[in-house]
Amino acid sequence: MRIGILTSGGDSPGMNAAIRAAVRCATAHGQEMVGIRHGYLGLINGDMIPLDNRAVGGIIERGGTFLGSARSKEFMEPDGQQRALRSIEVAGLDGLIVIGGNGSLAGARWLQENGVPTVGIPASIDNDVYGSAMAIGVDTALNTVVECLDRIRDTAISHDRAFVVEVMGRESGYIALMGGLAGGAELVLVPEFPVSLEQISEHVLAGLRKGKHHSIIVVAEGFVAAGSPRADKASGRILSDFLERTGTIETRLSILGHLQRGGSPSAFDRILASRLGNAAVHMLTDGESGVMVALSGQEVTTVLLSEIALPAKNFNPEIYDLVYEIAN
Ligand code: F6P
């Protein structure tokens, strides 16, 4: 078989480890691998490179994706889609592995439904892909967030301040919730549970009354305070301004931004990526496609690509309650 592999959408640490594993498993079974550069854009333009074992040496520890990524608007248009199908034919690809988040996996589903045997691998720091307990990159991003929270707490304690720390996650509160729990946050604000600015202020004041002198508030970028218009997405800025304006507590804002997406992948992400890269190749060589390889408990499993549009179930409300219980 000639198998194409691409990374698409927001990059995440561990994508390189997944490519490496896929290439090495494929060559071990006598298959040929082709790397497609910059995701669906490269597929449309036929931008491909041969990948052998040596081409993927020295990348397991590197963040990002050495194939490059893109958020291709062209691939959402019929013209781009037809060009992509032609490129696949010209390159003689018998199957495709797509590594990415929800948008990228929706593209994988489209290819499968249009005659290209395709297998998806979930990779997104947001952990919002249906059917996989963890996506590649989540663990590394969480470790980065926790390291940042530890540093921020040092200065918050020195100055008796509150810090609003805005984290990524799009519409998902997973990074905020788990990062907040591991980082000992006083408050975690997520899109899944809207609360009002007044309630947040009251919570901080209650902490001060209980003898707390500082506060770490982790807010997901997708959080919108109850009672605010949906368009008010600058969640961190709005909240820190509110706490300052109302005299609740001296407050600083820290937006962690894209530093959450970079960095050397954790051991967990390297292991997960290696297992999923291997499983994806086995699917294709066994004649199975139209699925995403995924993590269920400790096991690698598969989920139909036609199901991944369902809402992810990785946000655990019990953990949300736990954060509040132990922040007292
Ligand atoms: O989906 C991953 C993610 O990092 C989100 O958390 C964030 O909202 C978005 O990508 C940022 O995308 P971009 O890098 O295109 O600005």
Coordinates of C-alpha atoms and ligand atoms in Angstrom, one line a residue:
M1 CA 0.0 0.0 0.0
R2 CA 1.0 3.6 -0.5
I3 CA -0.3 5.5 2.6
G4 CA -0.5 9.3 2.8
I5 CA -0.3 11.0 6.2
L6 CA -1.1 14.6 7.1
T7 CA -1.4 16.8 10.2
S8 CA -4.1 19.4 10.1
G9 CA -5.7 22.2 12.2
G10 CA -4.0 23.5 15.4
D11 CA -0.8 21.6 16.0
S12 CA -0.3 19.7 19.3
P13 CA 2.7 18.1 21.0
G14 CA 3.0 14.5 20.0
M15 CA 2.0 14.8 16.3
N16 CA 5.6 14.1 15.3
A17 CA 5.6 11.0 17.5
A18 CA 2.5 9.7 15.8
I19 CA 4.0 10.3 12.3
R20 CA 7.2 8.5 13.3
A21 CA 5.3 5.5 14.6
A22 CA 3.1 5.3 11.6
V23 CA 6.0 5.5 9.2
R24 CA 8.0 2.9 11.0
C25 CA 5.1 0.5 11.4
A26 CA 4.2 0.8 7.8
T27 CA 7.8 0.2 6.5
A28 CA 8.1 -2.8 8.9
H29 CA 5.1 -4.3 7.1
G30 CA 6.5 -3.5 3.6
Q31 CA 4.2 -0.5 3.0
E32 CA 5.2 2.9 1.6
M33 CA 4.4 6.2 3.4
V34 CA 4.0 9.6 1.9
G35 CA 4.0 12.8 4.0
I36 CA 1.5 15.5 2.9
R37 CA 2.7 19.0 3.9
H38 CA 0.5 21.6 5.6
G39 CA -2.6 19.4 6.0
Y40 CA -5.4 19.6 3.5
L41 CA -3.7 22.6 1.7
G42 CA -0.9 20.3 0.8
L43 CA -3.3 17.6 -0.3
I44 CA -5.0 20.1 -2.6
N45 CA -1.7 21.2 -4.1
G46 CA -0.1 17.8 -4.2
D47 CA 2.6 18.9 -1.9
M48 CA 4.0 15.5 -0.8
I49 CA 7.3 14.0 0.3
P50 CA 8.4 10.4 0.6
L51 CA 8.8 9.3 4.2
D52 CA 11.2 6.5 5.2
N53 CA 12.5 5.5 8.6
R54 CA 15.4 7.9 8.5
A55 CA 13.1 10.9 7.5
V56 CA 11.3 10.5 10.9
G57 CA 14.5 10.2 13.0
G58 CA 15.1 12.6 15.8
I59 CA 11.5 14.0 15.9
I60 CA 9.9 12.0 18.8
E61 CA 10.9 14.7 21.3
R62 CA 9.9 17.7 19.1
G63 CA 6.7 19.7 19.5
G64 CA 4.7 21.0 16.6
T65 CA 4.5 18.9 13.4
F66 CA 7.5 18.6 11.0
L67 CA 5.0 18.1 8.1
G68 CA 3.4 21.5 8.9
S69 CA -0.2 22.2 9.5
A70 CA -2.9 24.6 8.2
R71 CA -6.6 25.4 8.7
S72 CA -7.5 25.1 5.0
K73 CA -10.6 27.0 3.9
E74 CA -10.1 25.7 0.4
F75 CA -10.8 22.2 1.5
M76 CA -14.3 23.2 2.6
E77 CA -15.1 24.3 -0.9
P78 CA -16.2 21.8 -3.7
D79 CA -13.3 23.0 -5.9
G80 CA -10.7 22.3 -3.3
Q81 CA -12.2 19.0 -2.4
Q82 CA -12.2 17.8 -6.1
R83 CA -8.5 19.0 -6.4
A84 CA -7.7 17.0 -3.3
L85 CA -9.3 13.8 -4.7
R86 CA -7.3 14.3 -7.9
S87 CA -4.0 14.7 -6.0
I88 CA -4.7 11.5 -4.2
E89 CA -5.3 9.7 -7.5
V90 CA -2.2 11.2 -9.1
A91 CA 0.0 10.3 -6.1
G92 CA -1.4 6.8 -6.2
L93 CA -2.4 6.8 -2.5
D94 CA -4.3 3.8 -1.4
G95 CA -5.2 5.2 2.0
L96 CA -4.8 8.2 4.2
I97 CA -4.1 8.9 7.9
V98 CA -5.4 12.3 9.2
I99 CA -4.0 13.6 12.5
G100 CA -6.0 16.5 14.0
G101 CA -9.0 17.7 15.9
N102 CA -12.7 17.9 15.1
G103 CA -12.5 20.0 11.9
S104 CA -9.7 17.8 10.5
L105 CA -11.5 14.6 11.4
A106 CA -14.7 15.9 9.6
G107 CA -12.5 16.3 6.6
A108 CA -11.3 12.7 7.0
R109 CA -15.0 11.6 7.1
W110 CA -15.6 13.5 3.9
L111 CA -12.7 11.7 2.2
Q112 CA -13.8 8.3 3.4
E113 CA -17.4 9.0 2.1
N114 CA -15.9 10.0 -1.2
G115 CA -14.0 6.8 -1.8
V116 CA -10.6 7.4 0.0
P117 CA -9.9 4.8 2.7
T118 CA -9.2 7.1 5.6
V119 CA -8.3 6.6 9.3
G120 CA -8.2 9.5 11.8
I121 CA -6.0 10.1 14.9
P122 CA -7.3 12.6 17.5
A123 CA -4.8 15.3 18.2
S124 CA -5.9 18.6 19.8
I125 CA -4.9 20.2 23.1
D126 CA -8.6 21.0 23.7
N127 CA -9.6 17.3 24.4
D128 CA -12.9 17.9 22.7
V129 CA -12.9 15.0 20.3
Y130 CA -15.8 12.5 20.7
G131 CA -14.9 8.9 21.5
S132 CA -11.3 9.3 22.8
A133 CA -10.5 9.8 26.5
M134 CA -7.4 11.7 25.5
A135 CA -6.3 13.3 22.3
I136 CA -2.6 13.7 21.5
G137 CA -1.1 16.9 23.0
V138 CA -3.6 17.3 25.9
D139 CA -1.3 16.0 28.6
T140 CA 1.7 18.2 27.5
A141 CA -0.5 21.3 27.4
L142 CA -1.8 20.5 30.8
N143 CA 1.7 20.2 32.2
T144 CA 2.5 23.5 30.6
V145 CA -0.5 25.2 32.2
V146 CA 0.3 23.7 35.6
E147 CA 3.9 24.9 35.4
C148 CA 2.6 28.4 34.6
L149 CA 0.2 28.3 37.4
D150 CA 2.9 27.4 39.9
R151 CA 5.0 30.3 38.7
I152 CA 2.0 32.7 38.9
R153 CA 1.1 31.5 42.4
D154 CA 4.6 32.5 43.6
T155 CA 4.1 36.1 42.6
A156 CA 0.4 36.1 43.6
I157 CA 1.4 35.1 47.1
S158 CA 4.1 37.8 47.3
H159 CA 1.7 40.6 46.4
D160 CA -1.6 39.4 47.9
R161 CA -3.2 39.6 44.5
A162 CA -5.7 37.7 42.4
F163 CA -4.5 36.4 39.0
V164 CA -6.9 35.6 36.2
V165 CA -5.2 33.0 34.0
E166 CA -6.9 32.5 30.7
V167 CA -6.3 29.2 29.0
M168 CA -7.2 27.8 25.6
G169 CA -9.8 25.2 24.8
R170 CA -12.1 26.8 22.3
E171 CA -15.7 25.8 23.5
S172 CA -14.3 23.1 25.9
G173 CA -13.4 23.7 29.5
Y174 CA -11.2 20.6 29.8
I175 CA -7.8 22.3 30.0
A176 CA -9.1 24.9 32.4
L177 CA -10.7 22.3 34.7
M178 CA -7.9 19.8 34.8
G179 CA -5.2 22.5 34.8
G180 CA -7.0 24.3 37.6
L181 CA -7.3 21.1 39.7
A182 CA -3.7 20.2 39.3
G183 CA -2.6 23.8 39.8
G184 CA -4.6 24.3 43.0
A185 CA -6.8 27.1 41.6
E186 CA -9.3 28.8 43.8
L187 CA -11.8 29.1 41.0
V188 CA -12.2 27.5 37.6
L189 CA -14.5 29.1 35.0
V190 CA -15.6 27.0 32.1
P191 CA -18.1 27.3 29.2
E192 CA -20.0 24.3 30.5
F193 CA -21.0 26.1 33.7
P194 CA -21.7 29.8 33.3
V195 CA -21.6 31.9 36.5
S196 CA -22.1 35.7 36.8
L197 CA -19.3 38.2 37.4
E198 CA -21.0 39.1 40.7
Q199 CA -20.9 35.5 41.8
I200 CA -17.2 35.3 41.0
S201 CA -16.4 38.4 42.9
E202 CA -18.4 37.1 45.9
H203 CA -16.4 33.9 45.8
V204 CA -13.1 35.8 45.9
L205 CA -14.4 37.9 48.8
A206 CA -15.5 34.8 50.7
G207 CA -12.0 33.5 50.3
L208 CA -10.5 36.7 51.7
R209 CA -12.9 36.4 54.7
K210 CA -11.6 32.9 55.3
G211 CA -8.0 34.2 55.5
K212 CA -6.9 33.7 51.9
H213 CA -4.7 36.5 50.7
H214 CA -4.4 35.6 47.0
S215 CA -6.5 33.9 44.4
I216 CA -5.8 32.0 41.2
I217 CA -8.7 32.0 38.8
V218 CA -8.4 29.8 35.8
V219 CA -10.8 30.9 33.0
A220 CA -11.3 29.0 29.8
E221 CA -11.2 31.2 26.7
G222 CA -14.7 30.0 25.8
F223 CA -16.2 31.0 29.1
V224 CA -19.0 33.6 28.9
A225 CA -20.2 35.0 32.2
A226 CA -23.9 34.4 32.9
G227 CA -25.9 37.5 31.9
S228 CA -23.2 38.6 29.4
P229 CA -23.8 38.6 25.6
R230 CA -22.4 35.5 23.9
A231 CA -20.1 37.8 21.9
D232 CA -18.2 38.7 25.1
K233 CA -15.5 36.2 24.5
A234 CA -12.5 38.1 26.0
S235 CA -13.2 36.1 29.1
G236 CA -10.0 36.9 31.0
R237 CA -9.9 40.6 30.3
I238 CA -13.6 41.1 31.1
L239 CA -13.2 39.3 34.5
S240 CA -10.0 40.9 35.6
D241 CA -11.4 44.4 34.7
F242 CA -14.5 43.6 36.7
L243 CA -12.5 42.5 39.8
E244 CA -10.4 45.7 39.6
R245 CA -13.3 48.0 38.9
T246 CA -15.4 46.7 41.8
G247 CA -12.5 46.8 44.2
T248 CA -12.8 43.1 44.9
I249 CA -9.0 42.6 45.0
E250 CA -6.0 43.8 43.1
T251 CA -5.9 41.7 40.0
R252 CA -3.6 40.9 37.2
L253 CA -4.4 39.1 33.9
S254 CA -2.2 36.4 32.3
I255 CA -3.3 35.0 28.9
L256 CA -1.2 31.8 28.3
G257 CA -2.1 31.7 24.6
H258 CA -0.1 29.6 22.2
L259 CA 2.7 28.7 24.6
Q260 CA 0.2 25.9 25.6
R261 CA 0.5 24.4 22.1
G262 CA 4.3 24.2 21.9
G263 CA 7.0 22.3 23.7
S264 CA 8.4 18.8 23.9
P265 CA 5.7 16.2 24.2
S266 CA 5.3 14.5 27.6
A267 CA 6.0 10.8 28.0
F268 CA 2.2 10.2 28.0
D269 CA 1.7 12.0 24.7
R270 CA 4.7 10.2 23.1
I271 CA 3.3 6.8 24.2
L272 CA -0.3 7.6 23.1
A273 CA 0.9 9.0 19.8
S274 CA 3.1 5.9 19.1
R275 CA 0.2 3.6 19.9
L276 CA -2.3 5.4 17.8
G277 CA 0.1 5.9 14.9
N278 CA 0.7 2.1 14.9
A279 CA -3.0 1.3 15.2
A280 CA -3.9 3.6 12.3
V281 CA -1.5 1.8 10.0
H282 CA -2.8 -1.6 11.1
M283 CA -6.4 -0.5 10.3
L284 CA -5.5 0.5 6.8
T285 CA -3.4 -2.6 6.1
D286 CA -6.2 -4.8 7.5
G287 CA -8.6 -3.2 5.0
E288 CA -10.4 -1.2 7.6
S289 CA -11.1 2.5 7.3
G290 CA -13.8 5.2 8.1
V291 CA -12.7 5.1 11.7
M292 CA -10.7 7.1 14.2
V293 CA -8.3 5.2 16.4
A294 CA -8.9 6.3 20.0
L295 CA -8.1 5.7 23.7
S296 CA -10.8 4.1 25.8
G297 CA -9.5 3.5 29.4
Q298 CA -6.1 2.1 28.9
E299 CA -6.9 0.4 25.5
V300 CA -6.7 1.5 21.9
T301 CA -10.1 1.3 20.3
T302 CA -11.9 2.6 17.2
V303 CA -14.8 5.1 16.7
L304 CA -16.6 5.6 13.5
L305 CA -15.7 8.8 11.7
S306 CA -19.4 9.4 11.2
E307 CA -19.8 9.6 15.0
I308 CA -17.2 12.2 15.8
A309 CA -19.5 15.1 15.2
L310 CA -21.2 14.0 18.5
P311 CA -20.4 16.1 21.6
A312 CA -17.3 15.0 23.4
K313 CA -17.8 13.5 26.9
N314 CA -14.5 14.3 28.5
F315 CA -15.7 17.1 30.8
N316 CA -16.4 15.5 34.2
P317 CA -18.8 17.6 36.4
E318 CA -17.6 15.7 39.5
I319 CA -14.2 17.1 39.0
Y320 CA -15.7 20.6 38.7
D321 CA -17.3 20.1 42.1
L322 CA -14.0 18.7 43.5
V323 CA -12.1 21.8 42.5
Y324 CA -14.5 23.9 44.6
E325 CA -14.6 21.5 47.5
I326 CA -10.8 21.5 47.9
A327 CA -10.2 25.2 47.1
N328 CA -11.7 26.2 50.5
Ligands
F6P1 O1 -7.9 23.9 18.8 C1 -6.7 24.2 19.4 C2 -6.6 25.7 19.7 O2 -5.4 26.0 20.3 C3 -7.8 26.3 20.5 O3 -7.6 26.0 21.9 C4 -7.7 27.7 20.2 O4 -8.9 28.4 20.4 C5 -7.3 27.7 18.7 O5 -6.7 26.5 18.5 C6 -6.4 28.8 18.3 O6 -6.2 28.7 16.9 P1 -5.2 29.5 16.1 O7 -3.8 28.9 16.4 O8 -5.6 29.2 14.7 O9 -5.3 30.9 16.5

